[in-house]
Amino acid sequence: MSIISITGGQWGDEGKGKIVDHLSANVDIVARYQGGANAGHTVYIKNRKIILHQVPSGILRADCHCILGNGMVIDPVSLVAEIDMLKQNGIQTKGRIHIANTAHIVTPVHRAIDRASEKNKAQKIGTTSRGIGPTYVDKFNRRGIRGHNLAEPNKLQDMLKRRLQDAVTHGELFDLPADAVEQELSQFFECALAISPLVTDTFKFMQEKLETGANILIEGAQGTLLDIDHGTYPFVTSSNCSVGGIANGLGVPITTIDRRIGIFKAYTTRVGEGPFPTELFDGTGRLLQETGCEFGATTGRPRRCGWFDGTLARYSAKINGFTEIALTKLDVLDDFEELKICTAYKVDGQHTKHFSEVLHKLEEVTPVYESVPGWCEPTTYIEHFDELPARAERFIRILSDLMETPIKFVSTGPEREQLISR
Ligand code: GDP
Ligand code: IMO
Ligand code: MG
């Protein structure tokens, strides 16, 4: 029996889907603990690209059960579309997807509130418009709709009618007409009913599997700097994406997790608004974006790109207690003659290595860089650590030292097999 967690170390899109897919070969369960359809986890299998939003990436392994944990916010319409997509790709989902009966439900009302508030608020977050924030608001306001409500059509209709009326009364839809939301309701009810048989006591399910010695992989969504508590607030998502969120979002005590793997890109990206100290606005930034194909898997938005930020990464490693790191997209740096790594920040004429000290005023910091020569040779098909170019090995060592955590995996391409481990 083992429990391993996979968590994004930066601002999301680090390549969690790929690493989960790789590690799920021998596990019985892959479980998500937070977020919802704002996630976009890409897995390539023999040139076939599959993007998962709510279903854990373990669905691509035939014997693996997939849990959508109580800390998630589930969108039935999007989930039905995702299950259809999986079927079209020949992936059998029957009996393998289990939704927590206490997970909260995203409805067309929540999506509309998200869209309307992004359009009308002076301070935009750049959300994915998937209704994530408004659904978590209802959860914490103790008036949410939960998984078990999906099998109660009459009650669900009443709850939703009341929620729409409240949204209108309190101006949550701004100038969006209520009719526009009403038009989406019949499809919502259809999908809610369709997925209601998947709703179950996932806590009991996991406990029973653990008693038989099952291996569990826990799949984080988003990344530590998007965490509602530890991230770059208010430019964050509305859940605890860091390891701390696992205990609440699945009922799995942190002390039972044997390995906590942090996923980091060999550089940094961010989608949406918010501060980003190492962001590059020049040709180098564009080169990272083009070479790394940095376009959002959920919204298609271009991702902002910059150098690896060691100050941020060390903070992230500490917040999560990572036992090891998987470094992804090393191949994207293959042709760069010079690489930079941020080792500290300069602010108010002083140097600091403490991210938490400047978290509230990141706009004011200037990164302090260490320059290292690039390796200028392909890493894409390397199979062992000792075959990496010496300069790539040195780059990896610097990153590992900055994070004070061993780098156990290096990913050198999007395909399942393009992963070196030690
Ligand atoms: P996630 O949200 O953390 O699962 O990451 P995304 O799927 O949103 O974005 C990661 C992107 O990088 C996807 O398109 C992956 O196919 C791709 N990817 C993952 N690892 C590597 C790698 O090592 N090299 C390259 N070139 N692409 C990678
Ligand atoms: P994965 O799991 C990258 C960002 C949005 C926005 C902020 C809030 O694929 O790594 P939300 O819709 O959650 O209220 O948006 O968070 N964001 C992500 N950025 N990867 C993600 O997920 C993200 N999910 C949300 O762009 O800035
Ligand atoms: Mg993603």
CSV table of N, CA and C in Angstrom, one decimal, residues 76 80 149-154 156 186-199:
chain,number,residue,atom,x,y,z
A,76,PRO,N,-21.7,19.1,-14.0
A,76,PRO,CA,-22.2,17.9,-14.7
A,76,PRO,C,-22.2,18.0,-16.2
A,80,VAL,N,-20.2,15.3,-18.5
A,80,VAL,CA,-20.8,14.4,-19.5
A,80,VAL,C,-20.1,14.6,-20.8
A,149,ASN,N,-27.5,15.7,-4.0
A,149,ASN,CA,-28.7,16.4,-4.5
A,149,ASN,C,-29.0,16.0,-6.0
A,150,LEU,N,-28.0,15.5,-6.7
A,150,LEU,CA,-28.2,15.2,-8.1
A,150,LEU,C,-29.3,14.2,-8.4
A,151,ALA,N,-29.4,13.3,-7.4
A,151,ALA,CA,-30.4,12.2,-7.6
A,151,ALA,C,-31.8,12.6,-7.1
A,152,GLU,N,-32.0,13.9,-6.7
A,152,GLU,CA,-33.3,14.4,-6.2
A,152,GLU,C,-33.8,15.5,-7.1
A,153,PRO,N,-34.3,15.1,-8.3
A,153,PRO,CA,-34.6,16.1,-9.3
A,153,PRO,C,-35.5,17.3,-8.8
A,154,ASN,N,-36.6,16.9,-8.1
A,154,ASN,CA,-37.5,18.0,-7.6
A,154,ASN,C,-36.8,19.0,-6.7
A,156,LEU,N,-33.6,19.5,-6.5
A,156,LEU,CA,-32.5,20.2,-7.3
A,156,LEU,C,-33.1,21.4,-8.1
A,186,SER,N,-32.2,23.2,-18.8
A,186,SER,CA,-32.7,21.8,-19.1
A,186,SER,C,-31.5,20.9,-19.4
A,187,GLN,N,-30.5,21.4,-20.1
A,187,GLN,CA,-29.3,20.6,-20.3
A,187,GLN,C,-28.7,20.2,-19.0
A,188,PHE,N,-28.6,21.2,-18.1
A,188,PHE,CA,-28.0,20.9,-16.8
A,188,PHE,C,-28.7,19.8,-16.1
A,189,PHE,N,-30.1,19.9,-16.0
A,189,PHE,CA,-30.8,18.8,-15.3
A,189,PHE,C,-30.6,17.4,-15.9
A,190,GLU,N,-30.6,17.4,-17.3
A,190,GLU,CA,-30.3,16.2,-18.0
A,190,GLU,C,-29.0,15.6,-17.6
A,191,CYS,N,-28.0,16.4,-17.6
A,191,CYS,CA,-26.6,15.9,-17.3
A,191,CYS,C,-26.5,15.6,-15.8
A,192,ALA,N,-27.2,16.3,-14.9
A,192,ALA,CA,-27.1,16.1,-13.5
A,192,ALA,C,-27.7,14.6,-13.2
A,193,LEU,N,-28.8,14.3,-13.9
A,193,LEU,CA,-29.4,13.0,-13.7
A,193,LEU,C,-28.5,11.9,-14.3
A,194,ALA,N,-27.9,12.3,-15.4
A,194,ALA,CA,-27.0,11.3,-16.1
A,194,ALA,C,-25.8,10.9,-15.2
A,195,ILE,N,-25.3,11.8,-14.5
A,195,ILE,CA,-24.1,11.5,-13.7
A,195,ILE,C,-24.5,11.1,-12.3
A,196,SER,N,-25.7,11.2,-11.9
A,196,SER,CA,-26.1,10.9,-10.5
A,196,SER,C,-25.8,9.5,-10.1
A,197,PRO,N,-25.8,8.5,-11.0
A,197,PRO,CA,-25.4,7.1,-10.5
A,197,PRO,C,-23.9,7.0,-10.1
A,198,LEU,N,-23.1,8.0,-10.5
A,198,LEU,CA,-21.7,7.9,-10.2
A,198,LEU,C,-21.4,8.5,-8.8
A,199,VAL,N,-22.4,9.1,-8.2
A,199,VAL,CA,-22.2,9.7,-6.9
A,199,VAL,C,-22.3,8.7,-5.8
